[in-house]
Short mmCIF file of C-alpha atoms and ligand atoms in Angstrom, two decimals:
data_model
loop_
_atom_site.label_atom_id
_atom_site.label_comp_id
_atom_site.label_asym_id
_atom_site.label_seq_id
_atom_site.Cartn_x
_atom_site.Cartn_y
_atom_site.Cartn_z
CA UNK Q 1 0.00 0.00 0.00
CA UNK Q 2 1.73 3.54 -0.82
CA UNK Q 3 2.33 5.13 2.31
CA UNK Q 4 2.89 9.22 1.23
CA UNK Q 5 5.56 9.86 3.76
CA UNK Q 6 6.99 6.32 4.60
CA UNK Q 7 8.54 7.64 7.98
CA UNK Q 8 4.69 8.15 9.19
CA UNK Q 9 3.14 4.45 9.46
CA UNK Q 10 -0.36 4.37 8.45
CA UNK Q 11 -2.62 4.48 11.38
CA UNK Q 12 -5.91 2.10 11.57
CA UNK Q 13 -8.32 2.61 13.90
CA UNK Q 14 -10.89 -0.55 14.08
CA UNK Q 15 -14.45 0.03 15.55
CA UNK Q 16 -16.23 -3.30 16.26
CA UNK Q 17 -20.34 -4.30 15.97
CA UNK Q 18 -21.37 -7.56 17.30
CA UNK Q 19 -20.69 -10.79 18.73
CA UNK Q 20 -16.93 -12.16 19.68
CA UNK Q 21 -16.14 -14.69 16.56
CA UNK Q 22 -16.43 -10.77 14.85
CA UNK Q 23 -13.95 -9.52 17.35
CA UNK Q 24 -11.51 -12.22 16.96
CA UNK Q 25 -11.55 -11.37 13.12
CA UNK Q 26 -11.14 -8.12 13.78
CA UNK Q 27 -8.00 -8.73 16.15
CA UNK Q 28 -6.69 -10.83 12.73
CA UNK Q 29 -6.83 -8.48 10.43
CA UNK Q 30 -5.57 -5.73 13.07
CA UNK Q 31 -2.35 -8.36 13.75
CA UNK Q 32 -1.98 -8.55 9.58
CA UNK Q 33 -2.36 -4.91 9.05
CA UNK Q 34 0.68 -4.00 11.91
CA UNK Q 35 2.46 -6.91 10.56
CA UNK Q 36 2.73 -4.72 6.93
CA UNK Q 37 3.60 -1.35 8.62
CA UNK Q 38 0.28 -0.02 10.04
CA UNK Q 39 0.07 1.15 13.49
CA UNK Q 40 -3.02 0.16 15.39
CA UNK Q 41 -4.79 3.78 16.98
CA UNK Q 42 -7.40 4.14 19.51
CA UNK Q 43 -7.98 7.55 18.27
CA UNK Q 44 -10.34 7.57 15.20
CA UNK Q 45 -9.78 11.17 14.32
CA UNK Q 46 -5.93 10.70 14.04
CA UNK Q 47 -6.38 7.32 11.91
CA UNK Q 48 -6.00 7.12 7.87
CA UNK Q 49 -8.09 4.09 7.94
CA UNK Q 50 -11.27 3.53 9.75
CA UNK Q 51 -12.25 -0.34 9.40
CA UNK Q 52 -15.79 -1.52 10.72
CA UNK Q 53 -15.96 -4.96 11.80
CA UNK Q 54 -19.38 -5.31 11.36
CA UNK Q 55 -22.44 -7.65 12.29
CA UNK Q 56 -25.55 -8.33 10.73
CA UNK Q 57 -27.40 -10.56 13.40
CA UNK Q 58 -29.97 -7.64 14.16
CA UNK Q 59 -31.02 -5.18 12.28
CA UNK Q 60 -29.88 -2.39 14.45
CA UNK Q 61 -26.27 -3.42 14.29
CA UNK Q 62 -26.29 -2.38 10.80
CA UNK Q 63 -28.31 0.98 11.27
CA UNK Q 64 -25.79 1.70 13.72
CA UNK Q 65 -22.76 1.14 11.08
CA UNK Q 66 -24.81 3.34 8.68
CA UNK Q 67 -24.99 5.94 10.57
CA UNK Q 68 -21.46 5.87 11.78
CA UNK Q 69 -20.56 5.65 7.80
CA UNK Q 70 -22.87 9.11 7.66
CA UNK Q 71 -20.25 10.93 9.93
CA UNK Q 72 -17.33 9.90 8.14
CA UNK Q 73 -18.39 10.98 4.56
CA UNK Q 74 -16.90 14.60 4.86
CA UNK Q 75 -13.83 13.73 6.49
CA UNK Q 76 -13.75 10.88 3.74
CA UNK Q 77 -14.21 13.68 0.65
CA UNK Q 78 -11.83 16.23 2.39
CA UNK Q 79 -8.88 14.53 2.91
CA UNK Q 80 -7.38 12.30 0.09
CA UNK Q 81 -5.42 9.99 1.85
CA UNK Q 82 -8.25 8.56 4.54
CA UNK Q 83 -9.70 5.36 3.45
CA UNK Q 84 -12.47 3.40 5.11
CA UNK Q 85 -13.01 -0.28 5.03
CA UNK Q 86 -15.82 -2.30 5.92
CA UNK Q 87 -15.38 -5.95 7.05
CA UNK Q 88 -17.81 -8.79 8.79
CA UNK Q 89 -21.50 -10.05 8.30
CA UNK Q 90 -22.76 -7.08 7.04
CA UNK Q 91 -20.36 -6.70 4.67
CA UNK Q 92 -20.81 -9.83 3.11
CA UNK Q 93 -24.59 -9.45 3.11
CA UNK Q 94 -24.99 -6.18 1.61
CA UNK Q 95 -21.89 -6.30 -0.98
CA UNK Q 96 -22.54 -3.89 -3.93
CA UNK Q 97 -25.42 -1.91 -2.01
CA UNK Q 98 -23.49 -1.03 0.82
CA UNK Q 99 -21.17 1.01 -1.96
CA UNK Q 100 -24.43 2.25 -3.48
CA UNK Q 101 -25.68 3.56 0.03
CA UNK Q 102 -22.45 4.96 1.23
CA UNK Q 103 -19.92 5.22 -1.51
CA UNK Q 104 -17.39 6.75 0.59
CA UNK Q 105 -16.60 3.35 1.55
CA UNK Q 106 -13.17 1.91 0.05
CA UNK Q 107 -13.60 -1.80 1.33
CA UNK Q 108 -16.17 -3.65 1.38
CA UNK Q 109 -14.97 -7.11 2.72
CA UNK Q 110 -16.97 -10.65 3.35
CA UNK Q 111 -16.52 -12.69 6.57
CA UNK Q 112 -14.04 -15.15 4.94
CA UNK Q 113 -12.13 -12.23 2.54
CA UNK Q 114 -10.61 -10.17 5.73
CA UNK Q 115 -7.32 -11.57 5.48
CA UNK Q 116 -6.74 -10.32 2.48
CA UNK Q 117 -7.73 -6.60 3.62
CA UNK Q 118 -4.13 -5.09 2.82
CA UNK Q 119 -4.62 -6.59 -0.55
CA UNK Q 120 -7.83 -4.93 -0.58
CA UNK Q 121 -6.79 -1.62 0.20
CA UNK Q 122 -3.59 -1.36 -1.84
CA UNK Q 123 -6.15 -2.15 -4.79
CA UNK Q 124 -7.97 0.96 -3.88
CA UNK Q 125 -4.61 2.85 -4.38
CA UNK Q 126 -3.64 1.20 -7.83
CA UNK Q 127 -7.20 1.57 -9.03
CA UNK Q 128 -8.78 4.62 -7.46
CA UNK Q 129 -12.04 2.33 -7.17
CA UNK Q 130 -13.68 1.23 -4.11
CA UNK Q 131 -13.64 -2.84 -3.95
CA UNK Q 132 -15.71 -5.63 -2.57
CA UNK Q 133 -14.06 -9.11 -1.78
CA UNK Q 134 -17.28 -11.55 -1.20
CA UNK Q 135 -16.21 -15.48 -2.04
CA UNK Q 136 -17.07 -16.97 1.23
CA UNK Q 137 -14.40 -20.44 0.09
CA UNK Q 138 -11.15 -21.13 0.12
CA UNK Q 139 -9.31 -18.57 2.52
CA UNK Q 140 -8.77 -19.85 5.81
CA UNK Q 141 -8.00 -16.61 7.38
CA UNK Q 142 -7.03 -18.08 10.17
CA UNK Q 143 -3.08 -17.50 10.79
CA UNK Q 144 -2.26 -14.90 13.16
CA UNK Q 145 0.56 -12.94 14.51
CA UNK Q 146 0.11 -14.41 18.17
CA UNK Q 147 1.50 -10.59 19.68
CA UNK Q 148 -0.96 -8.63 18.35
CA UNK Q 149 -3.79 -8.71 20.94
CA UNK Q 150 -5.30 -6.72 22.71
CA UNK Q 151 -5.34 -8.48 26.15
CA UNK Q 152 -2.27 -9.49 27.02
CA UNK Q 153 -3.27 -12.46 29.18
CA UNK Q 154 -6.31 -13.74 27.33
CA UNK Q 155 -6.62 -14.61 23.42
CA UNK Q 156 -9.69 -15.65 21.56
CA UNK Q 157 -8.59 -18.51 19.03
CA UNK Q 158 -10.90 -19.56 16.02
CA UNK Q 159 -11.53 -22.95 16.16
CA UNK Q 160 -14.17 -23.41 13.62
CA UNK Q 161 -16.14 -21.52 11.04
CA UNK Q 162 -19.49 -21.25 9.89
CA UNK Q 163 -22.77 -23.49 11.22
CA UNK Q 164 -24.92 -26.05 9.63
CA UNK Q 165 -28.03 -25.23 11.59
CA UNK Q 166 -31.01 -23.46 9.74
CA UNK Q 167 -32.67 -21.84 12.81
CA UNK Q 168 -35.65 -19.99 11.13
CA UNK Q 169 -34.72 -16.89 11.91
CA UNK Q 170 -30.50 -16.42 12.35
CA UNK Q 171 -28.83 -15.29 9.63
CA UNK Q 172 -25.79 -16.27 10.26
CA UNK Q 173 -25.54 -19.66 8.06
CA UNK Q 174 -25.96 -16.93 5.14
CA UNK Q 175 -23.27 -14.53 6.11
CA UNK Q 176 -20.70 -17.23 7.92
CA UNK Q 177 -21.20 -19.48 5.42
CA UNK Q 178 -23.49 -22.36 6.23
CA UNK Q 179 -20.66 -25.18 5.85
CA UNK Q 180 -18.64 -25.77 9.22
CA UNK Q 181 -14.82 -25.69 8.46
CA UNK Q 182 -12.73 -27.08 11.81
CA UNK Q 183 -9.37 -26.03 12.19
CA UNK Q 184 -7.22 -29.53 12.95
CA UNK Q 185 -5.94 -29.84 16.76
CA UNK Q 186 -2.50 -29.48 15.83
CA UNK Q 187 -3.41 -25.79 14.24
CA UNK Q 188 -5.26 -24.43 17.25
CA UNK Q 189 -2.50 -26.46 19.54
CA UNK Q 190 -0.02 -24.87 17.87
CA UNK Q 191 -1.34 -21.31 18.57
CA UNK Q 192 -2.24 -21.69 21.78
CA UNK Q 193 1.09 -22.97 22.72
CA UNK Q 194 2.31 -19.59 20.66
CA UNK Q 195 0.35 -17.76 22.57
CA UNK Q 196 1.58 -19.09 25.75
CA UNK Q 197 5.03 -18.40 25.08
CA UNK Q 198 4.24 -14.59 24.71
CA UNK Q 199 2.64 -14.48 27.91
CA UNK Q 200 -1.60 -15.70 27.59
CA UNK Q 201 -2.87 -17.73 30.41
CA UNK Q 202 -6.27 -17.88 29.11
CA UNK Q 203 -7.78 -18.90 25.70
CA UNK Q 204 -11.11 -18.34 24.70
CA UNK Q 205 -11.89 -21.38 22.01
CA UNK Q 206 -14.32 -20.00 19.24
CA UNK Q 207 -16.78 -21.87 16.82
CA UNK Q 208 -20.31 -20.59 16.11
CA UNK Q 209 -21.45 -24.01 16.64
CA UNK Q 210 -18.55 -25.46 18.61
CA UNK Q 211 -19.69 -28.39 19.75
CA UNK Q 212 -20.12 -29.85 16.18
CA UNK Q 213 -16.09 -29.54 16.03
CA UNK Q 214 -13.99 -31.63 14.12
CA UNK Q 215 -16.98 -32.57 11.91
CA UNK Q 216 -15.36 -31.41 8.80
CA UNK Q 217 -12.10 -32.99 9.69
CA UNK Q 218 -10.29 -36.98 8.75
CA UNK Q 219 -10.67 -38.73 12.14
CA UNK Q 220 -13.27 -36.49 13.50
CA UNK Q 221 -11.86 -35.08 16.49
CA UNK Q 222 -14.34 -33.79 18.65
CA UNK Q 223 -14.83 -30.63 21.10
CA UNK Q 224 -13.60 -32.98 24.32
CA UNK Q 225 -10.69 -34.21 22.24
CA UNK Q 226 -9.40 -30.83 21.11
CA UNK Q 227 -10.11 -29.50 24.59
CA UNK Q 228 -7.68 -32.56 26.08
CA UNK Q 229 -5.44 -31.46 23.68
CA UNK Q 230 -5.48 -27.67 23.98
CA UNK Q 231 -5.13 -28.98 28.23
CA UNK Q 232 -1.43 -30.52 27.47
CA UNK Q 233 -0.35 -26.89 26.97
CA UNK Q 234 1.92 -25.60 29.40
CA UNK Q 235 1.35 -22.19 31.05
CA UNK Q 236 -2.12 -21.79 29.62
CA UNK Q 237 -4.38 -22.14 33.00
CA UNK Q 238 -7.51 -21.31 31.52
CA UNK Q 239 -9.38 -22.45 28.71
CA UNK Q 240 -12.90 -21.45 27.98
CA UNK Q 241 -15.08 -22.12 24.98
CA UNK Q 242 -17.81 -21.00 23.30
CA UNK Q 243 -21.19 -21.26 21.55
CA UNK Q 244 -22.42 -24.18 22.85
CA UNK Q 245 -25.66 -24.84 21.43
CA UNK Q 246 -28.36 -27.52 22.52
CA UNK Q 247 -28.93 -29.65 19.63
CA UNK Q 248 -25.02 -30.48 19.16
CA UNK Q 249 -24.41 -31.03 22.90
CA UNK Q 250 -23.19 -34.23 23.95
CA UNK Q 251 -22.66 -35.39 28.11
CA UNK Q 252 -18.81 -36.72 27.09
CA UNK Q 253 -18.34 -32.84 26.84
CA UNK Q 254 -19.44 -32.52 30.71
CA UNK Q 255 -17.52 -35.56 31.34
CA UNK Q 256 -14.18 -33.38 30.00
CA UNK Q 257 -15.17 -30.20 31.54
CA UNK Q 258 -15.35 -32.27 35.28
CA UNK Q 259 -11.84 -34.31 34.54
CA UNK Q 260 -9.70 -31.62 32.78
CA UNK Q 261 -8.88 -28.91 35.51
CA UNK Q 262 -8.20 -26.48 32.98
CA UNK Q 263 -11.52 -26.06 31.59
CA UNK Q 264 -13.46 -23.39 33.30
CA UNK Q 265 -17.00 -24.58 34.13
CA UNK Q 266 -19.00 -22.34 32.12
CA UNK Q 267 -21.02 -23.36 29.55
CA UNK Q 268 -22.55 -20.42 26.94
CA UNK Q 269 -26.03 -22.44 26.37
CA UNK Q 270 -28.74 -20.40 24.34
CA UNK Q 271 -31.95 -21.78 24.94
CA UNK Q 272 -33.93 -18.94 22.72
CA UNK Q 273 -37.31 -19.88 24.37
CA UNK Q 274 -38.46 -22.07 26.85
CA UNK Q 275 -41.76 -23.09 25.05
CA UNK Q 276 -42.06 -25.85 22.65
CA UNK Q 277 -43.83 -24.43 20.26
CA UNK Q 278 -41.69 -21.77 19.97
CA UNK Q 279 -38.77 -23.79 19.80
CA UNK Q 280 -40.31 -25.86 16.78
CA UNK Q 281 -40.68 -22.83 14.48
CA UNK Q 282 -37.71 -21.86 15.49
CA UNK Q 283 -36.17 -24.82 14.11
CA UNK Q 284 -34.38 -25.59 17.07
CA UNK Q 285 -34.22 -29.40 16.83
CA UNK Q 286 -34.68 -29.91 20.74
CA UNK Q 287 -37.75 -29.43 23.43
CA UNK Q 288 -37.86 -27.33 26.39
CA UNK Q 289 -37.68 -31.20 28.07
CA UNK Q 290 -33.87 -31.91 26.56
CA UNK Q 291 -32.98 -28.45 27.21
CA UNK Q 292 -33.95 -28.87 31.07
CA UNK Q 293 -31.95 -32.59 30.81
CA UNK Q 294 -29.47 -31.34 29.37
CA UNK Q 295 -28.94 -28.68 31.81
CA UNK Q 296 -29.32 -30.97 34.61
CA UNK Q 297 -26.75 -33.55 33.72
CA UNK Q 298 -24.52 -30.66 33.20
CA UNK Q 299 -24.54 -29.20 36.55
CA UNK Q 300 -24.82 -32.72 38.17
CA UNK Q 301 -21.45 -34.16 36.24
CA UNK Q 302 -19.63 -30.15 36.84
CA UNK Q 303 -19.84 -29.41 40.18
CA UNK Q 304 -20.56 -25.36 40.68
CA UNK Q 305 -21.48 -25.20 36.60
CA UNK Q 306 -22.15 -21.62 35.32
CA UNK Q 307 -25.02 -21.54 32.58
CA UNK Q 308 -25.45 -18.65 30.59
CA UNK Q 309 -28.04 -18.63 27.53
CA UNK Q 310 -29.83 -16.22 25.35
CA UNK Q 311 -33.37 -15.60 24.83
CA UNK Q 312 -34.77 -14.15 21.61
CA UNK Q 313 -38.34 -12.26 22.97
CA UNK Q 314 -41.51 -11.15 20.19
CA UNK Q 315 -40.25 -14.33 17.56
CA UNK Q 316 -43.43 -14.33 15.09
CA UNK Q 317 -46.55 -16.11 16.98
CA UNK Q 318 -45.08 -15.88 20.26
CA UNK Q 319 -48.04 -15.62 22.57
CA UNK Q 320 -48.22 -14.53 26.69
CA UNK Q 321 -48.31 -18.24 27.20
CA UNK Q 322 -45.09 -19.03 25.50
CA UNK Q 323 -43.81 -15.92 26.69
CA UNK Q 324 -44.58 -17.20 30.10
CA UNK Q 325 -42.89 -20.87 29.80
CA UNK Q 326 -39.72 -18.79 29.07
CA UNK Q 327 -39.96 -16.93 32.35
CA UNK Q 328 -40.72 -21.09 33.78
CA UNK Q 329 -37.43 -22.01 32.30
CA UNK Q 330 -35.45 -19.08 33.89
CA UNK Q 331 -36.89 -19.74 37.40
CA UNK Q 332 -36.03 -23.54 36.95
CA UNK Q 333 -32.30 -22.90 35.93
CA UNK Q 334 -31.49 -19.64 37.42
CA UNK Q 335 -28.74 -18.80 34.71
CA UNK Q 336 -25.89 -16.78 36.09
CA UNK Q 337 -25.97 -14.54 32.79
CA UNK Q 338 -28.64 -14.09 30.40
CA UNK Q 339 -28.56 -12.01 26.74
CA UNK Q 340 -31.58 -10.93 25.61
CA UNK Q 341 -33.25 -10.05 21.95
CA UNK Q 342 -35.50 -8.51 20.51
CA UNK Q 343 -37.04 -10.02 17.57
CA UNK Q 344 -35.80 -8.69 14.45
CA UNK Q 345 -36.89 -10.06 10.63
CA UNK Q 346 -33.66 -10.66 9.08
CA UNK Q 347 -33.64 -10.59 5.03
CA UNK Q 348 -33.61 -14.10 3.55
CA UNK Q 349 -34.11 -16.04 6.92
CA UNK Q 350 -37.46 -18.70 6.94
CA UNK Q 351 -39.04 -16.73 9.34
CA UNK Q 352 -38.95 -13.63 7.41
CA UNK Q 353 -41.53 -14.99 5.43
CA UNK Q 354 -43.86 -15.10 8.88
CA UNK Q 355 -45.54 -11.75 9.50
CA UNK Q 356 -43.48 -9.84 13.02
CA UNK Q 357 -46.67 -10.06 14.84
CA UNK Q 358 -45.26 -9.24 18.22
CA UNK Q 359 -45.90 -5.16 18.91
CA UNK Q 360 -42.47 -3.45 19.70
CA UNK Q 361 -44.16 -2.36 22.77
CA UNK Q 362 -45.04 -6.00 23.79
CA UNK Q 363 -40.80 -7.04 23.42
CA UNK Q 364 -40.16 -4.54 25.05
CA UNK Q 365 -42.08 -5.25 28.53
CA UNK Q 366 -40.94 -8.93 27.59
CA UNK Q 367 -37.23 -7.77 27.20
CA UNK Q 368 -37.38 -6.11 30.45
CA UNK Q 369 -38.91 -8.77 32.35
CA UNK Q 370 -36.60 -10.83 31.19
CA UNK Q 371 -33.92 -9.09 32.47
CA UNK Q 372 -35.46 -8.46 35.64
CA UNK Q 373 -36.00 -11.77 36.34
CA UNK Q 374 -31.99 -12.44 35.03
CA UNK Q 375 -31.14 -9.68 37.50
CA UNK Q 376 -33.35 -11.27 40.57
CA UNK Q 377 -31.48 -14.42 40.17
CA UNK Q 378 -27.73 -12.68 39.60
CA UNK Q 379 -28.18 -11.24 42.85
CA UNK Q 380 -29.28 -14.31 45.13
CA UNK Q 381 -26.46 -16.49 43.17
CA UNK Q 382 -24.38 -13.56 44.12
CA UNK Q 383 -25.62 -13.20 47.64
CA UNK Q 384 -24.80 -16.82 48.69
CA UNK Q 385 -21.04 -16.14 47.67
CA UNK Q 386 -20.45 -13.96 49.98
CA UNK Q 387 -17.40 -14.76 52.69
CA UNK Q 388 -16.95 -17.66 50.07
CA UNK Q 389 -12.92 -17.65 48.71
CA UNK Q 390 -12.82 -17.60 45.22
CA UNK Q 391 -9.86 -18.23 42.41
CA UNK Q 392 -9.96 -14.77 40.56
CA UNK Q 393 -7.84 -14.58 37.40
CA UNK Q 394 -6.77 -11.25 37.38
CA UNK Q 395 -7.54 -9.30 33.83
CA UNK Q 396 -6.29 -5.67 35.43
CA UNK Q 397 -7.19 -2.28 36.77
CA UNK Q 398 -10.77 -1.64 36.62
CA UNK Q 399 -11.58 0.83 34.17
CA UNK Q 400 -14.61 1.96 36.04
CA UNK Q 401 -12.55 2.48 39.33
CA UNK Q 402 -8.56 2.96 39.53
CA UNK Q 403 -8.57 1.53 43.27
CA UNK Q 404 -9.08 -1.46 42.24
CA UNK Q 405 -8.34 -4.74 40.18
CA UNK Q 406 -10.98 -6.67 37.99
CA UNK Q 407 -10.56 -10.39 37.06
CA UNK Q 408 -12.95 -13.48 36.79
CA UNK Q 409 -13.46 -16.43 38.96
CA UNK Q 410 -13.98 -19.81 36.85
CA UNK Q 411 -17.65 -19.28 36.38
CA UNK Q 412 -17.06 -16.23 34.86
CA UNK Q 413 -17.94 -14.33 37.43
CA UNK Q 414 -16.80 -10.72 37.65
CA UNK Q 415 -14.77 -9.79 40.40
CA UNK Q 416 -13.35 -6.27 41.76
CA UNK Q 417 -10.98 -6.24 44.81
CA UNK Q 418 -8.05 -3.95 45.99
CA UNK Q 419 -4.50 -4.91 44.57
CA UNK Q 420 -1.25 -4.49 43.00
CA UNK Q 421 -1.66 -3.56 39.17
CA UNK Q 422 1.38 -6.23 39.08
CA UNK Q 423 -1.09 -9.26 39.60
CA UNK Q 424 -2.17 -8.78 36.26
CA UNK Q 425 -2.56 -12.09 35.00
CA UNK Q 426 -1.92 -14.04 38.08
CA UNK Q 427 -4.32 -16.53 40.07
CA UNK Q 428 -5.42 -14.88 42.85
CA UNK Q 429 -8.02 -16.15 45.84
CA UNK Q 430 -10.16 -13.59 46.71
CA UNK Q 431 -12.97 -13.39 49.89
CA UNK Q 432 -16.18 -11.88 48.63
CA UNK Q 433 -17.38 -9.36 50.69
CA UNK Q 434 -20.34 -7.74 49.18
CA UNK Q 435 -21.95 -8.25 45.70
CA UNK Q 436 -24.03 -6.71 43.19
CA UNK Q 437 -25.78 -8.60 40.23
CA UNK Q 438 -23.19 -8.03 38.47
CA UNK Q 439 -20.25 -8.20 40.44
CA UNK Q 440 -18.13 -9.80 43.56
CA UNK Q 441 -16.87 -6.84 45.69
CA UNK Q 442 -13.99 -8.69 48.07
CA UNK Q 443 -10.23 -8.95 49.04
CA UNK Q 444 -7.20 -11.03 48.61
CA UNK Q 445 -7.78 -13.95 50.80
CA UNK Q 446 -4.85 -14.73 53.64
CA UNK Q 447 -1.97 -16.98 51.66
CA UNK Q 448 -2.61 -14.50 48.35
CA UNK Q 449 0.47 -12.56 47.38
CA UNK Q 450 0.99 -8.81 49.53
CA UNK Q 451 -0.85 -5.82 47.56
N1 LIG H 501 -33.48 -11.46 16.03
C1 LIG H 501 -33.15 -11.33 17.33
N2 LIG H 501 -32.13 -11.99 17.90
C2 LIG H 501 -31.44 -12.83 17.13
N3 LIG H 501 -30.39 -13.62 17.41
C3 LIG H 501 -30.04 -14.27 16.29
N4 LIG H 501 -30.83 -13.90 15.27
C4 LIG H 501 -31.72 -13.02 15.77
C5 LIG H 501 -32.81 -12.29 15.22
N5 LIG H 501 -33.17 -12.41 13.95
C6 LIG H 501 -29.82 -13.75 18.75
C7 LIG H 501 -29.85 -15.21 19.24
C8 LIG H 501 -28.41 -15.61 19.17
C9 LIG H 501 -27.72 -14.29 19.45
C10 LIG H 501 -26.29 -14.23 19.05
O1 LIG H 501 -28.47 -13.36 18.72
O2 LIG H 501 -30.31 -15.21 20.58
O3 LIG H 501 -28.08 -16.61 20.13
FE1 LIG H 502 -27.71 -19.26 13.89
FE2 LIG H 502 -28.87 -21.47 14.84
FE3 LIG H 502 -26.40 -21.61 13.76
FE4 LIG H 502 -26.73 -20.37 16.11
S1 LIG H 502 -27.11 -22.56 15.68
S2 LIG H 502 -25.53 -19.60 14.36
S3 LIG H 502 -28.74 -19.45 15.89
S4 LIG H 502 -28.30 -21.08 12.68
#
């Protein structure tokens, strides 16, 4: 890419919409960018390329991209040299029209095409055309420069790609591609132990649809067998992994998570509804009845197992009665963490073709009950942890308060206690003194390292 003053690296500045497989690719093509001279800036109004890592999962994701796009456009036609790129789901769903609706927009890349973004760009140079890079095969995209993170103790790593469900009314399938692709063990082995020699404790194993791993791949490995693998790796002392979703869930996975100490128990478990009905036009492929089995066996085979799922409120049809059997489901699991959505028709799906029937008032009040509910049972899980000693992983300084340190126990539990910025990354117990919903107020426990 022609830099005009080659003593002045490039600056990007990346701005991120949606769910974590998006901010993993964003943290790629961040670490491929810096690898070619760019210098990665948290300041968007010093940066000569804006990228948008983009999501298209609900529709107001992608209004909110638009309208970001909006306040760029003069900067984009006053200065020559600024370029903006954007990458992800939307990307690859709108193509072409997102050039037609905002033609300041150099890049428009697809959610396999990011690697190539430096490509991309020095095309806009060469040409003095915007581009769009769509193909959703044959780039892996997956190779990374394992310094370039953002967290210097925890990486995400991509372990699969894509998902083979056709829930009626997730997008995804079309904008992922709707073909899993697995990376082998020794790949994501091989990272992970890269990442552990430059300092990460914790990895955060990614697949859309992980529990469907190895699928794709000779010998069909599956999630337990990568996760005994990813185990061998010395200094990593955390390993999470996520989506786990119902239909692909099988109990030898609970059977690793109890026998491998390394695997935090915490299982990311969207439910979506907690009535059957729902569920079936949803396409699902299990019953509020597996759901609750499955949720069971979990807890009973992990001891101290956190479940967190999301709910999608106002799908087409849903009724007071359905919307009530969710609210059952809650009360019988008491989640620690729930994410909630509001319906939203999403071009090309099944259920677009079902009228929205569900008021945006009406998802609303369900949203919010929802939530209240989440936040009734956050609070009594919370309460019963307190004096409890707890191993607290420590991520850093809290950015809401300077006093103190933030970290997570093993159920993913936020905690903020008093401490040494220097434990950064270290194991820590902490006693919990007070709580919140949301968080573990405490101290270092006697035996923990002096502050
Ligand atoms: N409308 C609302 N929420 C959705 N999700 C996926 N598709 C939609 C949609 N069309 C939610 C699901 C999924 C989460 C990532 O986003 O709950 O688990
Ligand atoms: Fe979408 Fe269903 Fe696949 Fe999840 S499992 S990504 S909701 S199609």
């Amino acid at each position: 890419m022609k830099n005009e003053n080659p003593m002045q690296p490039r600056k990007v500045f990346l701005e991120a919409f949606g769910c974590q497989m998006n901010v993993l690719d964003g943290e790629l093509v961040l670490s491929d960018l810096s690898r070619k001279g760019y210098v990665v800036t948290d300041d968007v109004a010093a940066a000569d390329l804006v990228v948008f890592n983009t999501c298209s999962v609900r529709q107001h994701a992608e209004q909110r991209v638009l309208s970001r796009l909006g306040q760029l456009k003069d900067r984009r036609a006053r200065d020559p040299g600024f370029r903006i790129a954007v990458m992800g789901c939307m990307a690859q769903r709108q193509g072409e029209d997102l050039i037609r609706a905002a033609p300041q927009v150099d890049v428009v890349c697809g959610s396999q095409q990011f690697v190539r973004m430096f490509d991309l760009l020095s095309e806009v140079e060469e040409t003095g055309r915007s581009v769009v890079a769509l193909e959703q095969e044959g780039v892996s995209g997956q190779s990374r420069d394992v310094a370039v993170r953002p967290r210097p103790y925890q990486a995400f790593v991509g372990v699969m790609r894509g998902c083979h469900h056709r829930c009626s009314y997730c997008i995804v399938p079309r904008v992922r591609g709707g073909r899993e692709q697995s990376r082998p063990v020794a790949d994501v082995v091989d990272e992970v132990a890269k990442l552990a020699g430059d300092g990460v404790v914790e990895v955060i194993l990614l697949g859309q649809n992980i529990n469907s791993y190895g699928k794709s791949l000779s010998g069909r490995p599956n999630l337990p067998a990568l996760l005994e693998a990813v185990h061998e790796v010395d200094g990593i002392s955390r390993i999470r992994f996520i989506t786990s979703n119902p239909m692909d869930l099988e109990v030898d996975l609970f059977k690793a998570m109890a026998e491998l100490p390394k695997v935090m128990e915490y299982l990311h478990f969207p439910a979506q509804s907690g009535s059957d009905r729902v569920l079936k036009r949803m396409f699902r492929g299990y019953t509020r009845g597996r759901y609750l089995e499955l949720a069971e066996k979990g807890r009973e085979i992990v001891p101290g197992l956190s479940l967190a799922t999301d709910f999608i409120v106002g799908f087409p049809g849903e009724t007071d009665e359905d919307f009530e059997a969710t609210i059952g489901l809650m009360e019988r699991i008491r989640f620690e963490q729930t994410f909630v959505f509001k319906y939203s028709v999403r071009p090309g799906t099944r259920s677009s073709e079902w009228e929205d029937d569900v008021p945006g008032i009406v998802k609303k009040e369900r949203n919010n009950r929802l939530l209240k509910v989440q936040e009734r049972h956050s609070l009594m899980r919370n309460q019963g942890r307190i004096g409890r000693v707890f191993d607290v992983l420590v991520e850093g300084v809290s950015p809401k308060n300077p006093d103190r340190l933030t970290g997570r126990t093993r159920g993913n539990q936020i905690v903020a206690f008093p401490g040494s910025p220097c434990l950064a990354g270290q194991t820590v117990p902490v006693r919990v003194h007070r709580v919140t919903p949301l968080t573990l107020i405490g101290g270092l426990a006697s035996g923990a390292p002096p502050r």
